[in-house]
XYZ file of C-alpha atoms in Angstrom:
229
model
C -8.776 3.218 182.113
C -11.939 0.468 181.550
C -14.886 0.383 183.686
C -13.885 -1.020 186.655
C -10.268 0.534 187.437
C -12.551 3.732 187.378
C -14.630 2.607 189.582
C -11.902 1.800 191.480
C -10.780 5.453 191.546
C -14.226 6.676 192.595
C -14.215 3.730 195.476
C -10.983 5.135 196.603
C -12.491 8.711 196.729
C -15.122 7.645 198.586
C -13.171 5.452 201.361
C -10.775 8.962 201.791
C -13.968 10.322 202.747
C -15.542 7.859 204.915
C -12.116 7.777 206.920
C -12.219 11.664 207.986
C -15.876 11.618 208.700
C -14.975 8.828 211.420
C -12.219 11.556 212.499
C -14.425 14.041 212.742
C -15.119 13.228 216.940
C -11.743 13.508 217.860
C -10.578 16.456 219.508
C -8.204 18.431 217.274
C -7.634 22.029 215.744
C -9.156 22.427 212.068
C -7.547 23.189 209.123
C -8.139 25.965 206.982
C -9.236 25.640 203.442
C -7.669 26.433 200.261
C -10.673 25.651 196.914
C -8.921 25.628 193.638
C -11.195 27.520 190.896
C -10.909 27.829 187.638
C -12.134 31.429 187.328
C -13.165 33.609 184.701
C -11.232 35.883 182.276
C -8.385 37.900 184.697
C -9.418 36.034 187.498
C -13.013 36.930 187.796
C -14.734 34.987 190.204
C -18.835 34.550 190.138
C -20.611 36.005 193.322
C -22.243 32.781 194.376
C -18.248 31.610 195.634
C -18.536 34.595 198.216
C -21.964 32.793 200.029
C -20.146 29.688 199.596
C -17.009 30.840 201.594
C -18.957 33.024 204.018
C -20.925 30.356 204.962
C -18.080 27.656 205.289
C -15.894 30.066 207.501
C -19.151 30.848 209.889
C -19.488 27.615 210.203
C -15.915 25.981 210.802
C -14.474 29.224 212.541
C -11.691 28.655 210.202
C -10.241 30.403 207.197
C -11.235 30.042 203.832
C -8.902 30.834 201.038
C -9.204 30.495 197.087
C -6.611 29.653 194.231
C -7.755 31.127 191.311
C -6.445 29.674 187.933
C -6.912 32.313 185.930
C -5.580 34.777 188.201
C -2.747 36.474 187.009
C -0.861 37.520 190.459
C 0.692 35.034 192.227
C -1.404 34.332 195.188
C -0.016 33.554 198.857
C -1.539 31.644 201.542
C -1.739 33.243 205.090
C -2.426 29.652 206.477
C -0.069 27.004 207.979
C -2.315 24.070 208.071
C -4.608 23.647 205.156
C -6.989 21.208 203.020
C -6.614 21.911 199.589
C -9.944 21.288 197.721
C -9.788 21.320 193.677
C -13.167 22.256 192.918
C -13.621 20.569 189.680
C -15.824 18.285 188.113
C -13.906 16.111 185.955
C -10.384 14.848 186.332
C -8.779 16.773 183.107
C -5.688 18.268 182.721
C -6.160 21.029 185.965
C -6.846 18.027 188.358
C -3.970 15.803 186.801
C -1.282 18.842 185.997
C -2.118 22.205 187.870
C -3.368 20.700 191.345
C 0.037 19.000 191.762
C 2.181 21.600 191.060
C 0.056 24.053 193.426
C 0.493 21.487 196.359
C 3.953 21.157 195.635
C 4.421 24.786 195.851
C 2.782 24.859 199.032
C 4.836 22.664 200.344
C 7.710 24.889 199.244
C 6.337 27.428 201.427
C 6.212 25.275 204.219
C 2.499 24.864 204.228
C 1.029 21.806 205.288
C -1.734 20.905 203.230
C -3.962 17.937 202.422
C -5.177 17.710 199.200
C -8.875 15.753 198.465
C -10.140 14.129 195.911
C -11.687 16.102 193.064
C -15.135 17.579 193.916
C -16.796 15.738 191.377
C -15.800 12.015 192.910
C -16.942 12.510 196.055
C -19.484 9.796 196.956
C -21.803 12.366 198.458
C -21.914 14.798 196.031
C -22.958 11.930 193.135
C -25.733 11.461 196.220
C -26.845 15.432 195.808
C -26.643 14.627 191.808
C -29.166 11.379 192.020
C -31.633 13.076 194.357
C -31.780 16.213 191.843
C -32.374 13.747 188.816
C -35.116 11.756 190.720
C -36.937 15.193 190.759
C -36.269 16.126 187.196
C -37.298 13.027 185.514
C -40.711 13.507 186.846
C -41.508 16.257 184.204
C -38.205 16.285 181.617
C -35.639 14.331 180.288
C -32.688 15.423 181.977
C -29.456 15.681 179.828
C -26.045 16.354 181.485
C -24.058 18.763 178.799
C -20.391 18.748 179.553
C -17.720 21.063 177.574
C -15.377 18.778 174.980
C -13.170 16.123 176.846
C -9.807 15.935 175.587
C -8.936 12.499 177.597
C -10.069 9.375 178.739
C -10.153 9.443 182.128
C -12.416 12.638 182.036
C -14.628 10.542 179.291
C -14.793 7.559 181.718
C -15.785 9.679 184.634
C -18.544 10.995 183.001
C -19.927 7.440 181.420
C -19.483 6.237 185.031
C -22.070 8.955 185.800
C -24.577 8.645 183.578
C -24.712 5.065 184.132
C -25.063 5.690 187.786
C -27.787 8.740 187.310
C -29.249 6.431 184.805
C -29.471 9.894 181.983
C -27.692 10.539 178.420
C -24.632 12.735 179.073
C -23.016 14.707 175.510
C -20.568 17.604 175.209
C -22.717 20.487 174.968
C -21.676 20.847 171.150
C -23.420 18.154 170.475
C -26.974 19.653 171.956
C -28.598 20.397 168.631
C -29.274 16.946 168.092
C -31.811 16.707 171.101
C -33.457 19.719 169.978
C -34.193 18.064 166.848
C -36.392 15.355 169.057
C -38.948 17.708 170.665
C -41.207 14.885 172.024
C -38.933 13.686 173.849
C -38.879 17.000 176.274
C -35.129 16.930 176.950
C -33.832 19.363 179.373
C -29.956 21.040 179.562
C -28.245 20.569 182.801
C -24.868 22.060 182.209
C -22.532 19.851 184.315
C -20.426 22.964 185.998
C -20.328 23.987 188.815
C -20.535 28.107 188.053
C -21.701 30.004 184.826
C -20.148 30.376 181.796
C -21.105 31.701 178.620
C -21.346 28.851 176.926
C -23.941 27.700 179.571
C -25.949 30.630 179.510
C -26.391 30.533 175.711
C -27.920 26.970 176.339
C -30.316 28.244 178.949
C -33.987 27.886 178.552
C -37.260 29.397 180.240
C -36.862 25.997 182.364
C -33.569 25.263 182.819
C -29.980 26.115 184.906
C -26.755 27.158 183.597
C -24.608 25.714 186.378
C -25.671 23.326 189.444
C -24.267 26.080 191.811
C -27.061 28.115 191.281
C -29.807 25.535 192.773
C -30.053 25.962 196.347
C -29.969 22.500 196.943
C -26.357 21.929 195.132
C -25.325 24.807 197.382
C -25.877 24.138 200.232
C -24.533 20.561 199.638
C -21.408 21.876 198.694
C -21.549 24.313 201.758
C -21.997 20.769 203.852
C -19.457 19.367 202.353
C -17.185 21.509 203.459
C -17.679 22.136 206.400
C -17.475 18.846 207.601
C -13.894 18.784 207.114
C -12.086 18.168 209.828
């Protein structure tokens, strides 16, 4: 994929969006919500999820569900009519392989879902990513750390973003070599969404180890949501 077919992709995002925003006055039931996770080891799930779903469902009046990855039961789905949100970054192999087949077994259920974009593409959330940067250059120099991309499309994705935040992105193997550049005051921001132990062990005094845990990125995502018609 070059430059500007990806760009396409993120323009296509970003039109799916506009065109349910301009649904959002007309008067119809709401669908529930079904987020795709990765998850931890057996299914684990961090805390901050439970504020995020509490928060969507007070707000909506509508169920919110999750599909856990790593989960080892099968999980059902007590809803009919659903949007089914992967909440993932980059467009690897769980966006391209794993989010299909889950629709397509909802489908086999007789579920009636809609499936959105990748959280990562959507126009608003790169908007919640600028405004953070603006902030952070003021004092560091922000670096986005990503785990090891395995394809293209994920490596395009995340050149398309640090041209538009204007920052150095790297896999977060590749950190060391910042370090060894102390004047220039580079700063880790872990590009996921929840906490890992990779991210942790990057962690300084001064730094995050997943956008989830700033208030602002939370309660974007929370937004986000709940706008859904």
């Amino acid at each position: 994929m070059n430059k500007s077919s990806n760009n396409l992709l993120f323009l296509k995002n970003s039109e799916f969006f506009e065109g349910i925003q301009k649904k959002k006055n007309k008067v119809f039931s709401k669908r529930d919500i079904r987020l795709i996770i990765h998850g931890s080891k057996n299914g684990f799930v961090h805390p901050i999820m439970d504020i995020i779903i509490n928060q969507v469902q007070k707000r909506r009046g509508k169920l919110v569900e999750l599909e856990v990855l790593t989960e080892n039961s099968y999980q059902t789905s007590s809803s009919k009519f659903i949007w089914l949100v992967p909440l993932f970054l980059l467009p690897g192999n769980h966006v391209r392989i794993d989010v299909p087949l889950i629709r397509n077994r909802l489908k086999n259920e007789l579920i009636n879902s809609k499936l959105t974009p990748y959280i990562g593409s959507w126009k608003n959330w790169i908007n919640i990513l600028v405004e953070m940067i603006k902030v952070e250059k003021k004092s560091v120099t922000p670096v986005f750390l990503h785990h090891p991309l395995r394809s293209k499309v994920a490596s395009d994705h995340m050149l398309f973003l640090g041209n538009r935040l204007g920052i150095q992105t790297a896999s977060w193997t590749e950190w060391d070599k910042f370090l060894e550049k102390p004047s220039m005051n580079y700063s880790p921001i872990p590009y996921t969404l929840l906490p890992t132990e990779k991210t942790k062990s990057l962690n300084r005094k001064d730094s995050i180890s997943s956008l989830l845990e700033i208030k602002s990125f939370r309660n974007g995502l929370i937004n986000l949501l709940s706008e859904l018609p």
